[in-house]
Short mmCIF file of C-alpha atoms in Angstrom, two decimals:
data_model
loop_
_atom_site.label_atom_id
_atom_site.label_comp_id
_atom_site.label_asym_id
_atom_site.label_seq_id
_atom_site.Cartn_x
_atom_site.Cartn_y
_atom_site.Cartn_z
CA UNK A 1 -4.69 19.98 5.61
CA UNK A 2 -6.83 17.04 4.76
CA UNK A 3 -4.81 16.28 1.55
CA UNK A 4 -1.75 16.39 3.73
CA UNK A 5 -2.70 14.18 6.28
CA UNK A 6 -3.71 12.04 3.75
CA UNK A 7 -0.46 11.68 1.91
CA UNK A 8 1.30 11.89 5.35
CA UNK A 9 -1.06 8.51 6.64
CA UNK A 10 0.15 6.84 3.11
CA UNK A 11 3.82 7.52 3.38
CA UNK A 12 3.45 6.23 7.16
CA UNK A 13 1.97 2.95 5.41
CA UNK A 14 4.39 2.40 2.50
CA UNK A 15 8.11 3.93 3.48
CA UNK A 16 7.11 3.70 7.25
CA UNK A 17 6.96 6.97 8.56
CA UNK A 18 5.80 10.33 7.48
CA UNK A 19 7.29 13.75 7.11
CA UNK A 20 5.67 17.30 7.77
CA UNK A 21 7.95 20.52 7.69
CA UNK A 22 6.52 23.62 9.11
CA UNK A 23 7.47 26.44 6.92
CA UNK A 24 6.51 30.26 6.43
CA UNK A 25 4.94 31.32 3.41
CA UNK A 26 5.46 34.79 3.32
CA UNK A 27 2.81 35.14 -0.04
CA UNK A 28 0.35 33.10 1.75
CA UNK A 29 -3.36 34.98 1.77
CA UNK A 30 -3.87 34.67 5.45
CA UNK A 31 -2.56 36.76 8.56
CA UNK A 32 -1.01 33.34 9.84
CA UNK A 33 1.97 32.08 7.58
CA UNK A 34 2.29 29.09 8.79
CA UNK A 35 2.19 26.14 5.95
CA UNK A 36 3.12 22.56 6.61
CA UNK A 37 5.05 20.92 3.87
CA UNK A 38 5.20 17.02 3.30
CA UNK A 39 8.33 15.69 1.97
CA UNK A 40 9.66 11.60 1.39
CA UNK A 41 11.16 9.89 3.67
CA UNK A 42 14.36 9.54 1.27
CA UNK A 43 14.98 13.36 1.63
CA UNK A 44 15.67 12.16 5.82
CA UNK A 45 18.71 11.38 5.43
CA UNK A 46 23.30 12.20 6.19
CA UNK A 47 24.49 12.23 2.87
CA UNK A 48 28.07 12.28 4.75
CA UNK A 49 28.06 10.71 7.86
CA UNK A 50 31.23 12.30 9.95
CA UNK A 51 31.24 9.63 12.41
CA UNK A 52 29.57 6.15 13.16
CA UNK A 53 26.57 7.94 15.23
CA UNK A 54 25.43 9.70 12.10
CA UNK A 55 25.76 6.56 10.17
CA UNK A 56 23.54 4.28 12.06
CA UNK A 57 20.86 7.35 13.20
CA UNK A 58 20.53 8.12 9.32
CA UNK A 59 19.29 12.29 9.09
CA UNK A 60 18.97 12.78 12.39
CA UNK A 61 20.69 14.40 15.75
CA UNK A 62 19.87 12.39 18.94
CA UNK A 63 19.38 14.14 22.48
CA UNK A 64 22.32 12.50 24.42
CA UNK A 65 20.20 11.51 27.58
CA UNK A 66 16.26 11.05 26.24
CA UNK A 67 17.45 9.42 22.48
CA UNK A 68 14.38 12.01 21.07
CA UNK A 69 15.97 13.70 18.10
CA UNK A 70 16.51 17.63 18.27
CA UNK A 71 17.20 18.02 14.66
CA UNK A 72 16.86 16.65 11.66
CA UNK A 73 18.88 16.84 8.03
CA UNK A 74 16.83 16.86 5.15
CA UNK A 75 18.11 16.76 1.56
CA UNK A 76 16.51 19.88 0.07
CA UNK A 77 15.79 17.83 -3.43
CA UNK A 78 14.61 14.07 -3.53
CA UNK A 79 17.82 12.24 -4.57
CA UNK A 80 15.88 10.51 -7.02
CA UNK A 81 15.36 13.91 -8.97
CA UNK A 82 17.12 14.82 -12.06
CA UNK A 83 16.75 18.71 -11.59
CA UNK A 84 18.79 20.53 -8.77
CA UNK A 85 18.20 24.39 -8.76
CA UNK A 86 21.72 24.98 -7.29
CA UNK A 87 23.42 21.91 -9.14
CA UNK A 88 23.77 19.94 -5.82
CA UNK A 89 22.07 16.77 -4.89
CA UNK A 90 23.32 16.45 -1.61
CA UNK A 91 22.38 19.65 -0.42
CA UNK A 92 21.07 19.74 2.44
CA UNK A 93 18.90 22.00 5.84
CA UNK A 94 19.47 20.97 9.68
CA UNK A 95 15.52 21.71 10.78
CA UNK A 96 14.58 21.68 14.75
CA UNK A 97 12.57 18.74 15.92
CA UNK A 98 9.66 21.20 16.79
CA UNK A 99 9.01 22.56 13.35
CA UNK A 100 9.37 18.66 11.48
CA UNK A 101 6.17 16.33 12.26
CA UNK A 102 7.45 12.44 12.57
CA UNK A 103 4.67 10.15 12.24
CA UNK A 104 5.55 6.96 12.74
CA UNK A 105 4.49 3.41 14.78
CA UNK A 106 7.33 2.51 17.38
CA UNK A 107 7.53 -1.29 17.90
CA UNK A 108 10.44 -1.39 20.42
CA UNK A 109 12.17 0.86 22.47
CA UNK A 110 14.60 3.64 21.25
CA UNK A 111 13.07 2.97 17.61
CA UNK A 112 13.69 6.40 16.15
CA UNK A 113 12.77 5.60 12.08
CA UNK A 114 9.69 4.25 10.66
CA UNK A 115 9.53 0.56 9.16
CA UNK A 116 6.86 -0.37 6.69
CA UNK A 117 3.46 -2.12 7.58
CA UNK A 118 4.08 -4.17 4.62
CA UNK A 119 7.56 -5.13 5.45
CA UNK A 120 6.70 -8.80 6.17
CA UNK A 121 4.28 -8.87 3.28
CA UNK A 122 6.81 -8.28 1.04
CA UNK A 123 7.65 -12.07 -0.40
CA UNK A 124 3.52 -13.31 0.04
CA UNK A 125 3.03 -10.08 -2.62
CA UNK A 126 5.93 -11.73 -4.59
CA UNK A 127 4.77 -15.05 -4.43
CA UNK A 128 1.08 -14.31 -5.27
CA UNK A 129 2.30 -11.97 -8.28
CA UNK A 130 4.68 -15.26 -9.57
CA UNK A 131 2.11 -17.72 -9.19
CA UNK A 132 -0.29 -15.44 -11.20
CA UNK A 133 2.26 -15.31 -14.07
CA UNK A 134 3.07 -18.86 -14.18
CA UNK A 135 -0.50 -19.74 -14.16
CA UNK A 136 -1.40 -17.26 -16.91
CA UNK A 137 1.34 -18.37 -18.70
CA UNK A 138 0.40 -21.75 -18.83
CA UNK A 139 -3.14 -20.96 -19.43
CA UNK A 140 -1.96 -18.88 -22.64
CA UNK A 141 0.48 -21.85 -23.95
CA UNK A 142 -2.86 -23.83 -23.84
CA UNK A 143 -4.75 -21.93 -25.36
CA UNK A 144 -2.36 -21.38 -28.68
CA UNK A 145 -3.39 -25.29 -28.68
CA UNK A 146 -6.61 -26.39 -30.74
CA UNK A 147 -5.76 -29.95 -30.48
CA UNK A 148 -3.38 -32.49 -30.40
CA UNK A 149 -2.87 -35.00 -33.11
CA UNK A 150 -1.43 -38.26 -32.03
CA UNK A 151 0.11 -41.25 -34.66
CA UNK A 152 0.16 -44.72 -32.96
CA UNK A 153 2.44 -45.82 -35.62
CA UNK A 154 5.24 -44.45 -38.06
CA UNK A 155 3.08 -43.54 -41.25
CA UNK A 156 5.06 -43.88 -44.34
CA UNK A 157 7.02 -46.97 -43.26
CA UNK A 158 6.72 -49.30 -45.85
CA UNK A 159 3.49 -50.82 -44.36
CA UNK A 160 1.29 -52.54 -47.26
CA UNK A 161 -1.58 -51.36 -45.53
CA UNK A 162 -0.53 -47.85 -45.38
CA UNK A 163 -1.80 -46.26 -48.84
CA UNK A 164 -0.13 -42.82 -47.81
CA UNK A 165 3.52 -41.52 -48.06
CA UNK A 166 2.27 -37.96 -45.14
CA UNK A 167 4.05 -38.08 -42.44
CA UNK A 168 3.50 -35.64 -39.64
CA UNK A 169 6.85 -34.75 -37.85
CA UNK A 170 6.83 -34.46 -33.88
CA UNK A 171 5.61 -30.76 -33.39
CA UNK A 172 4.60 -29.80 -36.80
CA UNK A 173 1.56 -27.61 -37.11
CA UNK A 174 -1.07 -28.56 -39.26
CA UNK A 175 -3.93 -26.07 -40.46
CA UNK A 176 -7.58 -27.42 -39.37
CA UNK A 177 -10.41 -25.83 -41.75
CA UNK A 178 -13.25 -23.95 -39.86
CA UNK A 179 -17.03 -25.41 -40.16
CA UNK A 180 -15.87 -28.96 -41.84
CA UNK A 181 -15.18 -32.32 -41.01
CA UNK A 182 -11.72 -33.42 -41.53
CA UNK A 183 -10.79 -37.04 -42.54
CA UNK A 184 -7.60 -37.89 -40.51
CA UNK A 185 -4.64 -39.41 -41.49
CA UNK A 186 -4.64 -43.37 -40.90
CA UNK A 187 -2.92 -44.08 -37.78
CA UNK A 188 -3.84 -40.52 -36.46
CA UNK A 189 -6.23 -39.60 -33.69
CA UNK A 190 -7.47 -36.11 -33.21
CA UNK A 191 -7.63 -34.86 -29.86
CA UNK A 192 -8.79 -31.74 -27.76
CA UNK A 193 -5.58 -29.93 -25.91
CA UNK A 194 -6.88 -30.04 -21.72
CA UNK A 195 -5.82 -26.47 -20.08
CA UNK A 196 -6.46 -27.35 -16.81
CA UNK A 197 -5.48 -23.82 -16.48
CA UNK A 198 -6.27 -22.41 -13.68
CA UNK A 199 -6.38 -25.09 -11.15
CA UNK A 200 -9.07 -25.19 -8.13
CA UNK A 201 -5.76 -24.11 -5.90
CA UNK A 202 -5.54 -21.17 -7.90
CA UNK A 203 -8.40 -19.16 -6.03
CA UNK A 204 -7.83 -20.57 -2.99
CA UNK A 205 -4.41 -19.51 -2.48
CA UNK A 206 -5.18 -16.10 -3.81
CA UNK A 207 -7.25 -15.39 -1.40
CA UNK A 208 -5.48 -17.15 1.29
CA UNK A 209 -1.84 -14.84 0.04
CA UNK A 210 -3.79 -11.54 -0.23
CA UNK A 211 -5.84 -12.09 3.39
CA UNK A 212 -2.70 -12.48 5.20
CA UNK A 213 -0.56 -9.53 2.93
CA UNK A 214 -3.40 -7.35 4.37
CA UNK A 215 -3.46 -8.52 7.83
CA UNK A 216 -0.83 -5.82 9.06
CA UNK A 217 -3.46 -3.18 7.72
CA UNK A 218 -5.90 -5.06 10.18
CA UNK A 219 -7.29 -5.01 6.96
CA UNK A 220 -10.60 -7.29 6.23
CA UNK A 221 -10.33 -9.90 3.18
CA UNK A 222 -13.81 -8.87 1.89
CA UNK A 223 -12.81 -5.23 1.65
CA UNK A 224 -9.18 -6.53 0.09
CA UNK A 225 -10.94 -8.51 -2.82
CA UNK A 226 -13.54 -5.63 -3.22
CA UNK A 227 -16.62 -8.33 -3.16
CA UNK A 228 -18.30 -9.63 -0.18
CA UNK A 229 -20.43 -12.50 -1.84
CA UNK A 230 -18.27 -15.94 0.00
CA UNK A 231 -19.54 -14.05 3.03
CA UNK A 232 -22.41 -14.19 5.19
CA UNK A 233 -23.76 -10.55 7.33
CA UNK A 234 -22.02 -12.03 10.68
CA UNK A 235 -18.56 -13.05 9.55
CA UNK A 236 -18.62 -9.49 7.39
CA UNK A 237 -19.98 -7.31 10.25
CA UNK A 238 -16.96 -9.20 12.77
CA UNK A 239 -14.35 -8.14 10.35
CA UNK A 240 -15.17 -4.73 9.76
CA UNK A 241 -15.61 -4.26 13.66
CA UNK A 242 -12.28 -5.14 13.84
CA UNK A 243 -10.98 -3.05 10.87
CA UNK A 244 -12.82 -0.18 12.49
CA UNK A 245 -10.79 -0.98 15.72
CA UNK A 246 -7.38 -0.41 14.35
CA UNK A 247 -8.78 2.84 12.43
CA UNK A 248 -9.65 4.46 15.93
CA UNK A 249 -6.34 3.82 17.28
CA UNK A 250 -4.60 5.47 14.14
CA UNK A 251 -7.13 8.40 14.85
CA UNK A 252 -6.02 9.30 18.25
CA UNK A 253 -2.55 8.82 17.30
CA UNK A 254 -2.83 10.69 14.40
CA UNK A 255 -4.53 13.77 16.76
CA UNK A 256 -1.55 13.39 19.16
CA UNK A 257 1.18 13.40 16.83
CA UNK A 258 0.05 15.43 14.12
CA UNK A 259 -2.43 17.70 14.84
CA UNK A 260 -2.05 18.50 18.12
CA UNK A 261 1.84 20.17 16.84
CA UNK A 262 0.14 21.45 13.81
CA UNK A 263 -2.49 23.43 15.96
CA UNK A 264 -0.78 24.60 18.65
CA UNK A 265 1.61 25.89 16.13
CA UNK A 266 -0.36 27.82 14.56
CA UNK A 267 -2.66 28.89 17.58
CA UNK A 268 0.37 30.49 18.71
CA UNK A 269 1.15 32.42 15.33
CA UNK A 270 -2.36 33.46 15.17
CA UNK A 271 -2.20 35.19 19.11
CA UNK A 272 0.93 36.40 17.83
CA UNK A 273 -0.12 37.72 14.47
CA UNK A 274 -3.42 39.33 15.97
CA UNK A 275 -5.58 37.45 14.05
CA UNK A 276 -7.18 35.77 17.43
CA UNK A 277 -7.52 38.15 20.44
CA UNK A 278 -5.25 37.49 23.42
CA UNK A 279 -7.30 35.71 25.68
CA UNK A 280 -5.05 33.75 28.31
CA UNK A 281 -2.34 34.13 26.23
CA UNK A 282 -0.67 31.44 24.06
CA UNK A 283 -2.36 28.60 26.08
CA UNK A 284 -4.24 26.52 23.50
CA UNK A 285 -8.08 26.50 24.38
CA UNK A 286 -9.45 23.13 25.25
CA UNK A 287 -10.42 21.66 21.86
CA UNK A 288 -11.20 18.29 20.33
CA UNK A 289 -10.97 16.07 16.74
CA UNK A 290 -13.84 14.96 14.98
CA UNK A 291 -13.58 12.55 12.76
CA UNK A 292 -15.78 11.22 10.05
CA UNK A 293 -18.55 8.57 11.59
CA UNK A 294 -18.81 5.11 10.56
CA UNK A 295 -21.69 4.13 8.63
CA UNK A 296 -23.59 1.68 10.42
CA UNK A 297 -23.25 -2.23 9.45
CA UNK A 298 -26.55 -3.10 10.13
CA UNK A 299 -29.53 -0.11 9.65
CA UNK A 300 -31.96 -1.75 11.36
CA UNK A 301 -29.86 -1.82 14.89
CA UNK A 302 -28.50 1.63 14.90
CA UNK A 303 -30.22 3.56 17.39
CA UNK A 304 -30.42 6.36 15.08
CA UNK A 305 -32.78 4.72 12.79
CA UNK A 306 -35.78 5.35 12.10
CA UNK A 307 -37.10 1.51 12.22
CA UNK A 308 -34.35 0.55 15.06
CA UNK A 309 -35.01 -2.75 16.63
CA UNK A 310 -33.59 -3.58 20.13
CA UNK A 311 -32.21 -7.01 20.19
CA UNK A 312 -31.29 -6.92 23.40
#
């Protein structure tokens, strides 16, 4: 279940919403059958809409009054695949809204799809990915560039001071021996290429594209470049408060969505089944979620430690 709720929080991230079917699994080694398979969000979908309603609500059926959708049509193959057991891609299975999990973050009202988190990060991840090119590129045109040979004159002219007939032609190569000191041509000056490759920007607006990509992951820049060295204990500690934040909310929203279905589901199964005793019948027992703690920012101040200091 772990691994599910796993891939079901990263589908919710990247396509927008994620998908758990509740299935039976009739070989499965335990009295309750009950097995919760994650599909992509593609598979959610009317291959052949019969009338404008199923075109705009794409794979699923609407309640006419409360807008909550009472089924769902799911493509039984990923239309991406290039294997179809029964040599039909648009297959498809009309499920019951209370055996398909929807996990999703609803922005306005009657939103019944999932958008991306990274929707508007979309053209900063483009722009920081073509600025990266464009200054590697440069910096790798540079570097093919030992140095640069400059002529102040024509050589070969005619000049009685000119006692040479070479003549280097605009963008001709010319070998330069390792170890030794090379006399130049007269009229030739012998010059190191400059890169300037990357600029001082460079950093700067790497950090300044990838902070605010990450902001609708509540996401803190020292965790999204992996270092925390241009940042003192406060600023750190602040940012990770709030990161910790937005990981609570997706907790209890996860618990309400997700596993709160997923249990009671198979609580009931289970009284059914016999493998829990009837008690007060199929009404779920008062439970809770526990999630992994958060390891403390600062040692010293948690109150479970052994040299805790109060700063109050």
């Amino acid at each position: 279940l772990v691994e599910k709720l796993r891939t079901c929080k990263l589908a919710k991230s990247i396509d927008g919403e994620g998908f758990l079917v509740a299935k039976t699994v009739e070989d499965l080694d335990h009295p309750v059958k009950l097995y919760p398979c994650d599909i992509e969000a593609d598979q959610v979908t009317t291959p052949a809409p019969r009338d404008l309603g199923e075109l705009w609500v794409d794979g699923l059926v609407l309640h006419p009054v409360t807008g909550r959708p009472t089924e769902y049509t799911i493509l039984k193959h990923h239309p991406g695949d290039y294997f179809f057991p029964d040599a039909n891609p648009l297959a498809v299975e009309r499920v019951k809204a209370r055996h398909v999990v929807h996990w999703f973050q609803r922005s306005r009202p009657g939103q019944v799809r999932g958008v991306p988190v990274f929707t508007p990060s979309l053209d900063l991840f483009t722009e920081l990915r073509a600025f990266r090119r464009a200054v590697l590129g440069a910096a790798e045109v540079a570097a093919e560039y030992a140095a640069v040979l400059e002529q102040d004159r024509e050589v070969g002219s005619g000049d009685p001071d000119d006692d040479t007939d070479a003549e280097y032609k605009p963008f001709s190569r010319v070998p330069i021996a390792r170890k030794m000191m090379s006399m130049l041509p007269p009229g030739a000056k012998l010059s190191q290429f400059d890169a300037k490759q990357p600029t001082t920007t460079y950093e700067m607006f790497q950090e300044k594209c990838l902070g605010e990509a990450c902001r609708p992951l509540s996401y803190p820049l020292n965790l999204a470049l992996g270092t925390s060295q241009k940042f003192n204990f406060s600023s750190a500690k602040l940012d990770h408060i709030n990161y910790r934040n937005a990981l609570t909310i997706e907790r209890d929203q996860c618990a309400r969505e997700v596993l709160e279905r997923l249990f009671r589901a198979w609580f009931e199964e289970a009284v059914l089944c016999g493998a829990i005793p009837v008690g007060n019948g199929l009404a779920v027992p008062a439970h809770e979620w526990h999630w992994p703690g958060f390891e403390p920012l600062d040692p010293l101040t948690a109150p479970d430690c052994p040299f805790y200091v109060n700063t109050a």
